[in-house]
CSV table of C-alpha atoms in Angstrom, one decimal:
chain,number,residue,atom,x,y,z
A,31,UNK,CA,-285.8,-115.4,25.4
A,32,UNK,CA,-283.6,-118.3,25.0
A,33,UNK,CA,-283.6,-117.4,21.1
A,34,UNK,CA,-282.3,-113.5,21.9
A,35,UNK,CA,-279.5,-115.2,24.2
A,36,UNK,CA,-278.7,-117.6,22.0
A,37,UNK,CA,-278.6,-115.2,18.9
A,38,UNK,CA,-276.5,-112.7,21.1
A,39,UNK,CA,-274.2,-115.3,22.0
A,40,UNK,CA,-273.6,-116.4,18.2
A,41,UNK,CA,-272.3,-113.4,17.5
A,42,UNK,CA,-269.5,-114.0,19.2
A,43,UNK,CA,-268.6,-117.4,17.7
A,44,UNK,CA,-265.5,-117.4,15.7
A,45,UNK,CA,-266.6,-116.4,11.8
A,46,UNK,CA,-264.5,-114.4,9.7
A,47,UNK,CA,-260.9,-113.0,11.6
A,48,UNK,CA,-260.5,-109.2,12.3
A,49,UNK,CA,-263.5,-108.0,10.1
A,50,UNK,CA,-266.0,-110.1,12.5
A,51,UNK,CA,-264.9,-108.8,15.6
A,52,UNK,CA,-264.8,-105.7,13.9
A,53,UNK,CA,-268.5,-106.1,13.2
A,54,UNK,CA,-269.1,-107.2,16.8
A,55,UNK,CA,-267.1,-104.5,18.1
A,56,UNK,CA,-269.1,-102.3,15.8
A,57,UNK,CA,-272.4,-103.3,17.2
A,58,UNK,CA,-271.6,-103.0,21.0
A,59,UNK,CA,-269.8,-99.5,20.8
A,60,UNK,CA,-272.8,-98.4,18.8
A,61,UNK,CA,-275.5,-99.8,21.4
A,62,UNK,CA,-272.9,-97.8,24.0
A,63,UNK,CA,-272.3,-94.5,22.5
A,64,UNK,CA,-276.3,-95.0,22.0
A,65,UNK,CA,-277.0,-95.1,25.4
A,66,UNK,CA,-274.9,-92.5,26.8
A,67,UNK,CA,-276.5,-90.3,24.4
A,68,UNK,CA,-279.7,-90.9,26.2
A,69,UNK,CA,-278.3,-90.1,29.7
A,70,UNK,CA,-276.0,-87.3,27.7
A,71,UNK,CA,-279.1,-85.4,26.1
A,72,UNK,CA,-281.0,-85.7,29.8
A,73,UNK,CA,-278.2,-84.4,32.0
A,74,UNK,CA,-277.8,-81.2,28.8
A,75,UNK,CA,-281.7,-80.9,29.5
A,76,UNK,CA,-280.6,-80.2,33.1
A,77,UNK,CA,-279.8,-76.4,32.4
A,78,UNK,CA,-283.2,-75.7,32.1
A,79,UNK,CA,-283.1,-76.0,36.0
A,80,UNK,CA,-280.7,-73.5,36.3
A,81,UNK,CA,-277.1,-73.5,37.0
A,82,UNK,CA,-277.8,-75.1,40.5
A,83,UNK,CA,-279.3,-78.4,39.5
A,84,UNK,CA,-277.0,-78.6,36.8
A,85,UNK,CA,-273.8,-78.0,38.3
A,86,UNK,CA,-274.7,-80.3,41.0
A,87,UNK,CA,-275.5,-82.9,38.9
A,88,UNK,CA,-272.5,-82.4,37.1
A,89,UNK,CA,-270.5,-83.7,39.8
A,90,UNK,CA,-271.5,-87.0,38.8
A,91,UNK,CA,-269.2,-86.9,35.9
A,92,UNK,CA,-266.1,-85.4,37.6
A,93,UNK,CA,-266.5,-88.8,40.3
A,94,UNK,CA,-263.4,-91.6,39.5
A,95,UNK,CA,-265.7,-94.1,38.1
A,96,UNK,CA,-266.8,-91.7,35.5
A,97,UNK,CA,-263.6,-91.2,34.1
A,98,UNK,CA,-263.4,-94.6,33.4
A,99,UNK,CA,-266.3,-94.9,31.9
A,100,UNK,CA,-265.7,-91.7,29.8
A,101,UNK,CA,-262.3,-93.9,28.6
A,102,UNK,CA,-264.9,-96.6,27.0
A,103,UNK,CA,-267.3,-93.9,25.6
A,104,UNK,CA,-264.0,-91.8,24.0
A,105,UNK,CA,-262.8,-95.8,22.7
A,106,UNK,CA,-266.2,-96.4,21.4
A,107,UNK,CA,-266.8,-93.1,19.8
A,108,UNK,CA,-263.4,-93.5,17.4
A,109,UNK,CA,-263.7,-96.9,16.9
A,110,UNK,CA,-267.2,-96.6,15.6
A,111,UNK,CA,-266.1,-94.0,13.5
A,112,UNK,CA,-262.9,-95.5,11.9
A,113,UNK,CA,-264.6,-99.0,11.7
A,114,UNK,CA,-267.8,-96.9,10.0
A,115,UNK,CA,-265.2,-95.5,7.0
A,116,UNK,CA,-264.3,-98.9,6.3
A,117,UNK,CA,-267.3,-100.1,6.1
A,118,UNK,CA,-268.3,-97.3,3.5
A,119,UNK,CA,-265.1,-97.5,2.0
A,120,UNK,CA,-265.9,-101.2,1.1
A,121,UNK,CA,-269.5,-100.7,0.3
A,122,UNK,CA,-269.0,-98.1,-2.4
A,123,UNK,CA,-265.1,-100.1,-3.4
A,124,UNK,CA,-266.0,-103.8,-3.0
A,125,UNK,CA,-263.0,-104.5,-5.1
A,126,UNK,CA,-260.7,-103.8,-2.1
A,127,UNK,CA,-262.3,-106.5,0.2
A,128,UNK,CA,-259.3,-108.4,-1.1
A,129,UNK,CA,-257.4,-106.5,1.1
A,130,UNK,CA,-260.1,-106.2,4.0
A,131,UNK,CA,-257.6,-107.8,6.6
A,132,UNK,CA,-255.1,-105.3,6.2
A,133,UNK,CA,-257.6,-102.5,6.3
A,134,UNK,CA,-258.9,-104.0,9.3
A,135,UNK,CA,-255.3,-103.8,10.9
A,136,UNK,CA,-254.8,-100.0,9.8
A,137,UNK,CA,-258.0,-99.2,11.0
A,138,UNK,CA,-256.7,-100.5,14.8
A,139,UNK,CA,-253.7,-98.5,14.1
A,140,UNK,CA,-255.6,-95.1,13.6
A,141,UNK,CA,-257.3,-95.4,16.4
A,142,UNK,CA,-254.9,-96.4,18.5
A,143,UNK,CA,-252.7,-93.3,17.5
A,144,UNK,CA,-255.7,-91.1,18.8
A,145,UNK,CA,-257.2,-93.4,21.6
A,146,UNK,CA,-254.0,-93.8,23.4
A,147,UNK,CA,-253.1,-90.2,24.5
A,148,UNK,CA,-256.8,-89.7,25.1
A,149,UNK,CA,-256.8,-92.3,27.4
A,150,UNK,CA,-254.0,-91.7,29.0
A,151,UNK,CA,-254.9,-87.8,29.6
A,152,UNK,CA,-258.1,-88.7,31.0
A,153,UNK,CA,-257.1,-90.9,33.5
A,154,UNK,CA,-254.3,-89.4,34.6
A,155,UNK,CA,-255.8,-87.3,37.4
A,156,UNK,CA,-256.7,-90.5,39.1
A,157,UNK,CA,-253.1,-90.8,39.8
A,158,UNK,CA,-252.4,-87.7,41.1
B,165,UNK,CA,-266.0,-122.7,10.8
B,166,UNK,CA,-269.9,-122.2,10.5
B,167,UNK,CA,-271.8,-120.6,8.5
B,168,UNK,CA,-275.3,-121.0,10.0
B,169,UNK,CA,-276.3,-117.9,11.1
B,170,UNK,CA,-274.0,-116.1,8.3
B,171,UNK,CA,-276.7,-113.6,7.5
B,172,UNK,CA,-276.6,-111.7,10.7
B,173,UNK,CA,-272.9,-110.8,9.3
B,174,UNK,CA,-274.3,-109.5,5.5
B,175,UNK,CA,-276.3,-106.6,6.8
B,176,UNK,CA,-274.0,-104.0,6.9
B,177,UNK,CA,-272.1,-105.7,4.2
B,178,UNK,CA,-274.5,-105.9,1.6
B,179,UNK,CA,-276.9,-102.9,0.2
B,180,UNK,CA,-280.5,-103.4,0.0
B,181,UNK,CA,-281.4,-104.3,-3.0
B,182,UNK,CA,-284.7,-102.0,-4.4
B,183,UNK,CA,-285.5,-98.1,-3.4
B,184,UNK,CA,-287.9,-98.7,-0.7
B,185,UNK,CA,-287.3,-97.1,2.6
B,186,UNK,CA,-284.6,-99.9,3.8
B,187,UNK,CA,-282.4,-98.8,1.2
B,188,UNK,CA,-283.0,-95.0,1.8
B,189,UNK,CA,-282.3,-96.2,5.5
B,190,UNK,CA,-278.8,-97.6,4.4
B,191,UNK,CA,-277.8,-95.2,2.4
B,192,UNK,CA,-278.8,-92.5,5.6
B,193,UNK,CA,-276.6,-94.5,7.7
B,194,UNK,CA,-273.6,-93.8,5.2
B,195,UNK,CA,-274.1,-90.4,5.1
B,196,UNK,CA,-275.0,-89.3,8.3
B,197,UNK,CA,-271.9,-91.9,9.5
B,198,UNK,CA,-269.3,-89.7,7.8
B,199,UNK,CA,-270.9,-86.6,9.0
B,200,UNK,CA,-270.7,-87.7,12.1
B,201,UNK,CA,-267.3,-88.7,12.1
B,202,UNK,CA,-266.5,-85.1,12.0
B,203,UNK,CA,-269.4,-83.4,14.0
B,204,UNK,CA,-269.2,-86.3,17.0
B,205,UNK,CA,-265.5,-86.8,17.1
B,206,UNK,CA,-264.5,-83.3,16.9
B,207,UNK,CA,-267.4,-82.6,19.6
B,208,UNK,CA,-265.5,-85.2,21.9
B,209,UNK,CA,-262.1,-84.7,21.6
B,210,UNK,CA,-263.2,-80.9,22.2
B,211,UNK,CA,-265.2,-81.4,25.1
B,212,UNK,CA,-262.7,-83.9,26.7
B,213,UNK,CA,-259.6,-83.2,25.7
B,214,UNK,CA,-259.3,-78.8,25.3
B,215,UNK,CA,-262.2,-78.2,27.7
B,216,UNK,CA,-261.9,-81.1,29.7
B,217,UNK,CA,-264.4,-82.7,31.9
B,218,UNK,CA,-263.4,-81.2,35.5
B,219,UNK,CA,-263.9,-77.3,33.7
B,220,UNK,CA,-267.6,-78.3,32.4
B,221,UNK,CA,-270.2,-76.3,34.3
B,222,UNK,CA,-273.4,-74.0,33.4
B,223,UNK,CA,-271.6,-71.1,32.6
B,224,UNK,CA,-269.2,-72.8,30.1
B,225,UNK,CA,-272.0,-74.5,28.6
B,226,UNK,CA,-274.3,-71.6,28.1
B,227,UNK,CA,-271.9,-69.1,27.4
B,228,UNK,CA,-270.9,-71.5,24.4
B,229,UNK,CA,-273.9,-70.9,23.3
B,230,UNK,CA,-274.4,-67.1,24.4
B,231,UNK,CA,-270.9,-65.8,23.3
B,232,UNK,CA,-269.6,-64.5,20.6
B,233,UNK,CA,-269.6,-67.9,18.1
B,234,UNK,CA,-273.2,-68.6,19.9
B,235,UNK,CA,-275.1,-68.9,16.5
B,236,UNK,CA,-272.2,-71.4,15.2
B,237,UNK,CA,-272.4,-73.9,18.7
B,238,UNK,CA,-276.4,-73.3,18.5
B,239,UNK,CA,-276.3,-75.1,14.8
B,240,UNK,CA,-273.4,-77.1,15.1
B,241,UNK,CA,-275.0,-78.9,18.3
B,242,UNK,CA,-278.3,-79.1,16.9
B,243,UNK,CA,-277.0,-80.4,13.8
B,244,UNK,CA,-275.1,-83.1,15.6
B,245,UNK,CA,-278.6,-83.9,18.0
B,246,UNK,CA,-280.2,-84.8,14.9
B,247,UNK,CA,-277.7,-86.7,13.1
B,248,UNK,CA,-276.8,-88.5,16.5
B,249,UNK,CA,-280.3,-89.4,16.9
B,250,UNK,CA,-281.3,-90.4,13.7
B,251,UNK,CA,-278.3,-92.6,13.3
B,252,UNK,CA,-278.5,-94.0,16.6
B,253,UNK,CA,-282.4,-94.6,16.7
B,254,UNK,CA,-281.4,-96.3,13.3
B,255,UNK,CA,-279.0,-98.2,14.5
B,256,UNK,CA,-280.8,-99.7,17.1
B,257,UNK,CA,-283.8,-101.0,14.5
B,258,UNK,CA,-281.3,-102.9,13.1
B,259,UNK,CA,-280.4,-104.5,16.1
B,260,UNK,CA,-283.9,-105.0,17.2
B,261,UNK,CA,-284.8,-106.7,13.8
B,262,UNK,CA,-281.9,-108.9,14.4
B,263,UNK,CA,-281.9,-110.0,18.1
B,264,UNK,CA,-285.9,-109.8,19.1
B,265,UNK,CA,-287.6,-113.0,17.3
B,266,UNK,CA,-291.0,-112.3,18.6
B,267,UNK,CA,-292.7,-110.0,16.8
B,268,UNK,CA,-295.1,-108.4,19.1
B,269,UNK,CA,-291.6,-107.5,21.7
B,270,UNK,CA,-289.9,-106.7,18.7
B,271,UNK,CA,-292.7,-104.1,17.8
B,272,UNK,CA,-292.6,-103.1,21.7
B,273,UNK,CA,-288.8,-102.3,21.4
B,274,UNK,CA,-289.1,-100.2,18.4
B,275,UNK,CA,-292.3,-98.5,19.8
B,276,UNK,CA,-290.5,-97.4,22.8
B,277,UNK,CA,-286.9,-96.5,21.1
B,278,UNK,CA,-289.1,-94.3,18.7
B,279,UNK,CA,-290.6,-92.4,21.5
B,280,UNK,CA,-287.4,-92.1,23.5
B,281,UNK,CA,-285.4,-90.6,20.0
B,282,UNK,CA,-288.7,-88.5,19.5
B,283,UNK,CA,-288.8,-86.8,23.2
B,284,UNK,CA,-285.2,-86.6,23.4
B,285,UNK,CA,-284.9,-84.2,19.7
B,286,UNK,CA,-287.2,-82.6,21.5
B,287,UNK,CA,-285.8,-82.2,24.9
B,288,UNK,CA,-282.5,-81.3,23.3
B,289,UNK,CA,-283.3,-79.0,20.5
B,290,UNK,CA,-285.6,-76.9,23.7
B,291,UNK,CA,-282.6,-76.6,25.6
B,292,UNK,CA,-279.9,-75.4,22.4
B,293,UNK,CA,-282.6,-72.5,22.0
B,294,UNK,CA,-283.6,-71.5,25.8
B,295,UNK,CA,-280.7,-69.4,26.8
């Protein structure tokens, strides 16, 4: 036990700039999306009850906290995405890890230009 | 700066060397990873942001399915179920292997995430077919 904490805690000890907490970042968004995939797929398998159940179940989602958690699911979903390219993109072009700092700095850029709005049009009904 | 536990780091960074099955394993994660930047994101930003959350019900979700571009949403979902899965089931190995030291939990943890992944392809690709 005190191995597993200690090894989770490591991980976030300074290492390497923007492509650690990249890699961090990568990690925890991916253990996220992960797990609302579980509850995602279970509440889907909720239509076999018919459109009572589900739709009552539904509700769940509409409720405030939900939308805020839906704003960390929608971050981790395009993060994990960007951050996955450039992980490709420098497995397959190693040469360009001379430049992985930048990358690291556009990748935050794209998905800023898409996480942003998304954000904001999600939580938006929360203030009227 | 340390560099103790730098190999925690080099996983994702570094290919298996060899053919075996961790190699086959990276090289799925790579694939199915770019796929799914277009079948998950799309999926989201179309759910969330044309649909939207509050308009989600059983009618819109089945009638994806029943309507007119039915076969498309049957195969593009189930499509995205398996890669989701695979890649996510995957994913969590590696973090498993990384983060469990004893090996009789660590076996535990990928027992169970191996049944979870297994019931819920199951549980998901039922439900894409029932209506």
């Amino acid at each position: 036990m005190e191995t597993t904490l200690y090894n989770i805690f490591s991980m976030l000890r300074y290492r390497g700039r923007e492509g650690h907490w990249a890699w961090v970042l990568h990690r925890v968004s991916g253990l996220g999306v992960m797990l609302f995939l579980l509850l995602h797929i279970t509440d889907i398998f909720l239509l076999a009850f018919g459109p009572n159940v589900f739709n009552t179940w539904l509700f769940l989602f509409k409720a405030p906290p939900f939308r805020v958690m839906e704003v960390f699911l929608i971050f981790g979903v395009l993060f994990h995405a960007v951050n996955g390219l450039r992980v490709i993109l420098l497995d397959f072009a190693p040469g360009l890890g001379r430049y992985q700092h930048v990358i690291v700095w556009v990748e935050t850029v794209i998905v800023a230009i898409v996480f942003v709005p998304a954000a904001v049009i999600t939580l938006a009904p929360l203030f009227g | 700066m340390t560099t103790g536990d730098y190999h925690f780091q080099r996983r994702q960074a570094q290919r298996p060397p060899g053919s075996g099955f961790e190699f086959s394993a990276w090289f799925f994660m790579r694939v199915s990873g770019v796929l799914l930047l277009v079948l998950a994101v799309f999926h989201l930003l179309y759910m969330h942001m044309v649909i939207r959350v509050e308009n989600i019900n059983f009618d819109t979700v089945v009638g994806r399915w029943t309507g007119p571009w039915g076969v498309f949403w049957r195969l593009y979902d189930l499509f995205l179920l398996i890669f989701a899965m695979a890649h996510g089931f995957n994913g969590s190995r590696y973090i498993i292997d990384d983060y469990i030291r004893w090996r009789g939990v660590r076996v535990a943890f990928k027992t169970v995430s191996a049944v979870i992944a297994f019931v819920l392809w199951v549980m998901g690709a039922y439900i894409i077919f029932t209506f």
